[in-house]
């Protein structure tokens, strides 16, 4: 009887062992390397491409019929395009950053004098002309200036109605954005996505997981320092400077910030391929990810607490701006210390002057 029991137990153990060996489940880390691009990066790039394509279509419609209705549609679409682009910056890892796509597509603050000088040339604003123009005279910031500027004698619509070259320039710099996003997608699709998947070195600059996580940290810090702290006088200088605030003409700064942070949260926790699963797997618990989720909730609550837009809030000395700034610092700490330590990720130097 004892012999039969031992034989039965041995059989059960063997079955369990074989079952474990035949288990093809993929670890969160392996899944990240295989699918992070498909699940997160490519969709964000394609979304921006779709939005900027629509912006071109609406600009062409406005070129044919410069009505208030068509102009309003252009303004509304600019926010859609800019919000979509703010999400792509979450994936602007070092190798991509070195190609300057993000700066070409959206560099701010814009140089109004240079834009007006270009328009005054009344030339053919073809691909070569726009490609060789300064990044502060084109891109999403240039489009915003042409559609939303409120500090000139005539409003933006009237200026566009009175000057066909101004509309031509608007269309050309919008088309340039489409050309650039196509080039960026081609860069990923024609080889870099495979390089990125294969990056598994101990060196952070050749480790996809490390590069991607550092960019999440970078985005949070840029928002905290460059997009809120410096304009609001909450960094080294107590002086406010609204001229360096992103998208201040359209009063969209806070919306773009929220859009970027939503994408950071997606990449960390809510996407089908995310960092939270890796952190939880390594740590053996969801404690860190729960704290990060709670901090995201605090940040979004603080964004919603700002009455109106960020430009007005800073102008009025609204203390909610400082509260948001502080909550971003707390969120950043959880990313750069707790989660980074669990992931064994080295923190790369943060570029606070750009994405």
Coordinates of C-alpha atoms in Angstrom, one line a residue:
X1 CA 0.0 0.0 0.0
X2 CA 2.8 2.4 1.0
X3 CA 4.6 1.5 -2.3
X4 CA 1.5 2.4 -4.3
X5 CA 1.1 5.7 -2.5
X6 CA 4.7 6.6 -3.3
X7 CA 4.3 5.6 -6.9
X8 CA 1.1 7.8 -7.1
X9 CA 2.9 10.8 -5.7
X10 CA 5.9 10.3 -8.0
X11 CA 3.5 10.2 -11.0
X12 CA 1.8 13.4 -9.8
X13 CA 5.2 15.2 -9.4
X14 CA 6.3 14.1 -12.9
X15 CA 3.1 15.3 -14.4
X16 CA 3.5 18.7 -12.7
X17 CA 7.1 18.9 -13.8
X18 CA 6.2 18.2 -17.4
X19 CA 3.4 20.7 -17.3
X20 CA 5.8 23.4 -16.1
X21 CA 8.4 22.5 -18.7
X22 CA 5.7 22.7 -21.5
X23 CA 4.4 26.1 -20.2
X24 CA 5.0 28.6 -22.9
X25 CA 3.9 31.6 -20.9
X26 CA 6.1 34.7 -21.6
X27 CA 7.6 36.7 -18.8
X28 CA 6.7 40.4 -18.6
X29 CA 10.3 41.3 -19.5
X30 CA 10.3 39.1 -22.7
X31 CA 6.9 40.4 -23.7
X32 CA 8.1 44.0 -23.3
X33 CA 11.0 43.4 -25.8
X34 CA 8.8 41.7 -28.3
X35 CA 5.7 43.9 -28.2
X36 CA 6.3 47.3 -26.6
X37 CA 6.8 48.8 -30.1
X38 CA 3.6 47.3 -31.5
X39 CA 1.5 48.0 -28.5
X40 CA 2.6 51.5 -27.6
X41 CA 5.0 53.2 -30.0
X42 CA 3.6 52.5 -33.4
X43 CA -0.1 53.3 -32.5
X44 CA 1.0 56.7 -31.1
X45 CA 3.0 57.5 -34.3
X46 CA 0.1 56.5 -36.5
X47 CA -2.4 58.5 -34.4
X48 CA -0.4 61.6 -34.9
X49 CA 0.0 60.9 -38.6
X50 CA -3.8 60.6 -38.9
X51 CA -4.4 63.9 -37.0
X52 CA -1.8 65.9 -39.1
X53 CA -3.3 64.4 -42.3
X54 CA -6.7 65.7 -41.2
X55 CA -5.1 69.1 -40.5
X56 CA -3.8 69.2 -44.0
X57 CA -7.2 68.4 -45.4
X58 CA -8.8 71.2 -43.4
X59 CA -6.1 73.6 -44.4
X60 CA -6.7 72.8 -48.1
X61 CA -10.4 73.4 -47.5
X62 CA -9.7 76.7 -45.8
X63 CA -7.4 77.7 -48.7
X64 CA -10.4 77.2 -51.0
X65 CA -12.9 78.9 -48.8
X66 CA -11.5 81.1 -46.0
X67 CA -14.7 81.2 -43.8
X68 CA -14.9 81.6 -40.1
X69 CA -16.4 78.1 -39.9
X70 CA -13.4 76.5 -41.7
X71 CA -11.0 78.5 -39.6
X72 CA -12.6 77.3 -36.4
X73 CA -12.3 73.7 -37.6
X74 CA -8.6 74.4 -38.2
X75 CA -8.1 75.7 -34.7
X76 CA -9.9 72.7 -33.2
X77 CA -7.9 70.3 -35.2
X78 CA -4.7 71.9 -34.2
X79 CA -5.4 70.9 -30.6
X80 CA -6.1 67.3 -31.7
X81 CA -2.9 67.1 -33.6
X82 CA -0.8 68.7 -30.8
X83 CA -2.3 66.5 -28.2
X84 CA -1.6 63.4 -30.3
X85 CA 2.0 64.5 -30.9
X86 CA 2.4 65.1 -27.1
X87 CA 1.9 61.3 -26.7
X88 CA 4.5 60.4 -29.3
X89 CA 7.2 62.2 -27.2
X90 CA 6.8 59.6 -24.5
X91 CA 8.6 57.2 -26.9
X92 CA 11.3 59.6 -28.0
X93 CA 14.1 57.3 -26.8
X94 CA 17.8 58.3 -27.2
X95 CA 18.5 56.9 -30.6
X96 CA 15.3 58.6 -32.0
X97 CA 16.0 61.8 -30.1
X98 CA 19.4 62.1 -31.8
X99 CA 17.5 62.5 -35.2
X100 CA 15.7 65.6 -33.9
X101 CA 12.2 64.6 -35.2
X102 CA 10.6 66.0 -32.1
X103 CA 12.3 69.4 -32.4
X104 CA 11.4 69.6 -36.1
X105 CA 7.8 68.8 -35.5
X106 CA 7.3 70.9 -32.4
X107 CA 9.9 73.3 -31.1
X108 CA 8.8 76.1 -28.9
X109 CA 8.8 79.0 -28.2
X110 CA 8.3 80.0 -31.9
X111 CA 10.1 82.9 -33.5
X112 CA 7.3 85.2 -34.8
X113 CA 9.7 87.6 -36.5
X114 CA 11.2 84.8 -38.5
X115 CA 7.8 83.5 -39.6
X116 CA 6.7 86.9 -40.7
X117 CA 10.0 87.4 -42.6
X118 CA 9.5 84.0 -44.4
X119 CA 5.9 84.9 -45.4
X120 CA 7.0 88.3 -46.6
X121 CA 9.3 86.7 -49.2
X122 CA 6.1 85.6 -51.1
X123 CA 7.9 82.7 -52.7
X124 CA 7.0 79.1 -53.4
X125 CA 7.1 77.4 -50.0
X126 CA 8.1 74.1 -51.3
X127 CA 9.6 71.1 -49.5
X128 CA 13.2 72.4 -49.9
X129 CA 12.3 75.8 -48.6
X130 CA 10.5 74.6 -45.5
X131 CA 13.0 71.8 -44.8
X132 CA 15.8 74.4 -44.7
X133 CA 13.9 76.8 -42.5
X134 CA 14.6 77.1 -38.8
X135 CA 12.6 74.8 -36.5
X136 CA 11.3 77.8 -34.6
X137 CA 9.6 79.1 -37.8
X138 CA 7.6 76.0 -38.6
X139 CA 6.1 72.8 -37.0
X140 CA 3.2 72.7 -34.6
X141 CA 4.3 75.9 -32.9
X142 CA 4.4 77.8 -36.2
X143 CA 0.9 76.5 -37.0
X144 CA -0.4 77.6 -33.6
X145 CA 1.1 81.1 -34.1
X146 CA -0.7 81.5 -37.5
X147 CA -4.0 80.2 -36.1
X148 CA -4.1 81.7 -32.6
X149 CA -2.0 84.8 -32.2
X150 CA -3.9 87.4 -30.3
X151 CA -1.2 90.0 -29.8
X152 CA -1.2 91.5 -33.3
X153 CA -3.2 94.4 -34.7
X154 CA -5.5 92.2 -36.8
X155 CA -6.8 88.8 -35.8
X156 CA -5.4 85.6 -37.3
X157 CA -8.4 84.9 -39.5
X158 CA -8.3 88.3 -41.1
X159 CA -4.5 88.1 -41.8
X160 CA -5.0 84.7 -43.5
X161 CA -8.0 86.0 -45.5
X162 CA -5.9 89.0 -46.7
X163 CA -2.7 87.2 -47.6
X164 CA -2.7 84.0 -49.8
X165 CA 1.0 83.6 -49.1
X166 CA 0.2 83.3 -45.4
X167 CA -2.2 80.5 -46.1
X168 CA 0.3 78.9 -48.5
X169 CA 2.9 79.0 -45.7
X170 CA 0.5 77.5 -43.2
X171 CA -0.2 74.6 -45.6
X172 CA 3.4 74.0 -46.3
X173 CA 4.6 73.8 -42.7
X174 CA 1.7 71.5 -42.0
X175 CA 2.6 69.2 -44.9
X176 CA 6.2 69.3 -43.6
X177 CA 4.9 67.7 -40.3
X178 CA 3.4 64.9 -42.2
X179 CA 6.6 64.3 -44.1
X180 CA 8.6 64.2 -40.9
X181 CA 6.2 61.8 -39.1
X182 CA 6.4 59.5 -42.2
X183 CA 10.2 59.6 -42.0
X184 CA 10.0 58.8 -38.3
X185 CA 7.7 55.8 -38.8
X186 CA 10.0 54.7 -41.7
X187 CA 13.0 54.9 -39.3
X188 CA 11.3 52.5 -36.9
X189 CA 9.8 50.2 -39.5
X190 CA 12.9 49.9 -41.7
X191 CA 15.1 48.4 -39.0
X192 CA 15.2 50.3 -35.7
X193 CA 12.2 48.4 -34.3
X194 CA 14.2 45.2 -34.5
X195 CA 17.3 46.9 -33.1
X196 CA 15.2 48.1 -30.2
X197 CA 13.8 44.6 -29.6
X198 CA 17.3 43.2 -29.5
X199 CA 18.6 45.8 -27.0
X200 CA 19.2 43.7 -23.9
X201 CA 22.6 44.8 -22.9
X202 CA 23.6 45.7 -19.3
X203 CA 24.5 49.1 -20.6
X204 CA 21.4 51.3 -20.5
X205 CA 22.0 52.9 -23.9
X206 CA 21.7 49.5 -25.4
X207 CA 18.8 48.2 -23.3
X208 CA 15.3 48.8 -24.6
X209 CA 13.7 48.5 -21.2
X210 CA 16.1 51.0 -19.7
X211 CA 15.8 53.5 -22.6
X212 CA 12.0 53.4 -22.6
X213 CA 11.7 53.7 -18.8
X214 CA 14.1 56.6 -18.8
X215 CA 12.0 58.4 -21.3
X216 CA 9.0 58.1 -19.1
X217 CA 11.1 59.7 -16.3
X218 CA 12.3 62.4 -18.7
X219 CA 8.8 63.3 -19.8
X220 CA 7.6 63.8 -16.2
X221 CA 10.6 65.9 -15.4
X222 CA 10.3 68.1 -18.5
X223 CA 6.7 68.7 -17.6
X224 CA 7.6 69.6 -14.0
X225 CA 10.6 71.8 -14.8
X226 CA 10.2 73.2 -18.4
X227 CA 6.5 73.2 -19.0
X228 CA 5.3 74.3 -15.5
X229 CA 8.2 75.2 -13.2
X230 CA 10.1 77.7 -15.3
X231 CA 7.1 79.6 -16.7
X232 CA 5.5 79.7 -13.3
X233 CA 8.6 80.9 -11.4
X234 CA 8.8 77.7 -9.4
X235 CA 12.4 76.6 -10.3
X236 CA 15.6 78.5 -9.8
X237 CA 14.0 81.9 -10.5
X238 CA 10.9 83.2 -8.8
X239 CA 10.1 85.2 -11.9
X240 CA 7.3 84.0 -14.2
X241 CA 7.8 83.9 -17.9
X242 CA 4.7 83.2 -19.9
X243 CA 6.5 83.6 -23.2
X244 CA 8.2 80.2 -22.7
X245 CA 5.0 78.4 -21.9
X246 CA 4.1 75.7 -24.4
X247 CA 1.0 76.4 -26.5
X248 CA 0.1 79.6 -24.6
X249 CA -1.5 81.3 -27.6
X250 CA -4.2 78.6 -27.9
X251 CA -4.3 78.4 -24.1
X252 CA -3.7 74.6 -24.5
X253 CA -0.7 74.1 -22.3
X254 CA -2.5 72.2 -19.6
X255 CA -4.3 70.0 -22.1
X256 CA -1.0 69.0 -23.8
X257 CA 0.6 68.3 -20.4
X258 CA -2.3 66.1 -19.5
X259 CA -2.1 64.2 -22.8
X260 CA 1.5 63.4 -22.3
X261 CA 1.0 62.2 -18.7
X262 CA -1.9 60.0 -19.8
X263 CA 0.4 58.3 -22.3
X264 CA 3.1 57.9 -19.5
X265 CA 0.5 56.3 -17.4
X266 CA -0.6 54.0 -20.3
X267 CA 3.0 52.9 -20.9
X268 CA 3.6 52.3 -17.2
X269 CA 0.3 50.6 -16.2
X270 CA -2.7 50.4 -18.6
X271 CA -1.3 49.2 -21.9
X272 CA -1.3 45.5 -22.7
X273 CA 2.5 45.8 -22.6
X274 CA 3.5 47.8 -19.6
X275 CA 6.2 48.4 -16.9
X276 CA 3.9 47.7 -14.0
X277 CA 3.7 44.0 -14.9
X278 CA 7.5 43.8 -14.9
X279 CA 7.8 45.7 -11.6
X280 CA 5.2 43.5 -9.9
X281 CA 6.8 40.4 -11.3
X282 CA 10.2 41.3 -10.0
X283 CA 9.0 42.7 -6.7
X284 CA 6.5 39.9 -6.1
X285 CA 3.9 42.4 -5.2
X286 CA 1.9 45.4 -6.7
X287 CA 2.8 47.8 -3.9
X288 CA 5.0 50.1 -5.9
X289 CA 2.7 50.2 -8.9
X290 CA -0.3 50.9 -6.6
X291 CA 1.6 53.9 -5.1
X292 CA 2.4 55.1 -8.6
X293 CA -1.2 54.8 -9.6
X294 CA -2.3 56.8 -6.6
X295 CA 0.2 59.5 -7.5
X296 CA -1.1 59.7 -11.0
X297 CA -4.6 60.1 -9.6
X298 CA -3.3 63.0 -7.5
X299 CA -1.6 64.7 -10.4
X300 CA -4.7 64.5 -12.6
X301 CA -6.8 65.8 -9.7
X302 CA -4.4 68.7 -9.4
X303 CA -4.6 69.4 -13.1
X304 CA -8.4 69.4 -13.0
X305 CA -8.3 71.7 -10.0
X306 CA -6.7 74.5 -12.0
X307 CA -9.5 76.8 -13.0
X308 CA -9.3 77.4 -16.7
X309 CA -5.9 77.3 -18.6
X310 CA -2.4 77.3 -17.3
X311 CA -1.5 80.7 -18.8
X312 CA -4.3 82.4 -16.9
X313 CA -3.6 80.4 -13.7
X314 CA 0.1 81.5 -13.7
X315 CA -0.9 85.1 -14.5
X316 CA -3.3 85.2 -11.6
X317 CA -0.9 83.6 -9.1
X318 CA -3.1 80.5 -8.7
X319 CA -1.6 78.3 -6.0
X320 CA -3.0 75.3 -7.7
X321 CA 0.0 75.5 -10.1
X322 CA 2.5 75.0 -7.3
X323 CA 0.4 72.1 -5.9
X324 CA 0.6 70.4 -9.3
X325 CA 4.3 71.1 -9.6
X326 CA 4.9 69.5 -6.2
X327 CA 2.7 66.4 -7.0
X328 CA 4.8 65.9 -10.2
X329 CA 7.9 65.8 -8.1
X330 CA 6.4 63.1 -5.9
X331 CA 5.4 61.1 -8.9
X332 CA 8.9 61.5 -10.4
X333 CA 10.4 60.2 -7.2
X334 CA 8.4 57.0 -7.4
X335 CA 9.5 56.5 -11.0
X336 CA 13.2 57.4 -10.6
X337 CA 13.8 55.7 -7.2
X338 CA 11.3 52.9 -6.4
X339 CA 10.4 51.6 -9.8
X340 CA 13.8 52.2 -11.3
X341 CA 15.5 50.4 -8.5
X342 CA 13.2 47.4 -8.9
X343 CA 13.8 47.3 -12.6
X344 CA 17.6 47.7 -12.1
X345 CA 17.4 50.7 -14.4
X346 CA 20.2 53.2 -14.5
X347 CA 18.9 56.8 -14.6
X348 CA 20.3 58.7 -17.6
X349 CA 20.8 62.5 -17.4
X350 CA 17.5 64.3 -18.0
X351 CA 17.3 67.0 -20.7
X352 CA 15.1 69.6 -19.1
X353 CA 15.2 71.8 -22.2
X354 CA 13.4 69.5 -24.5
X355 CA 11.6 66.2 -25.0

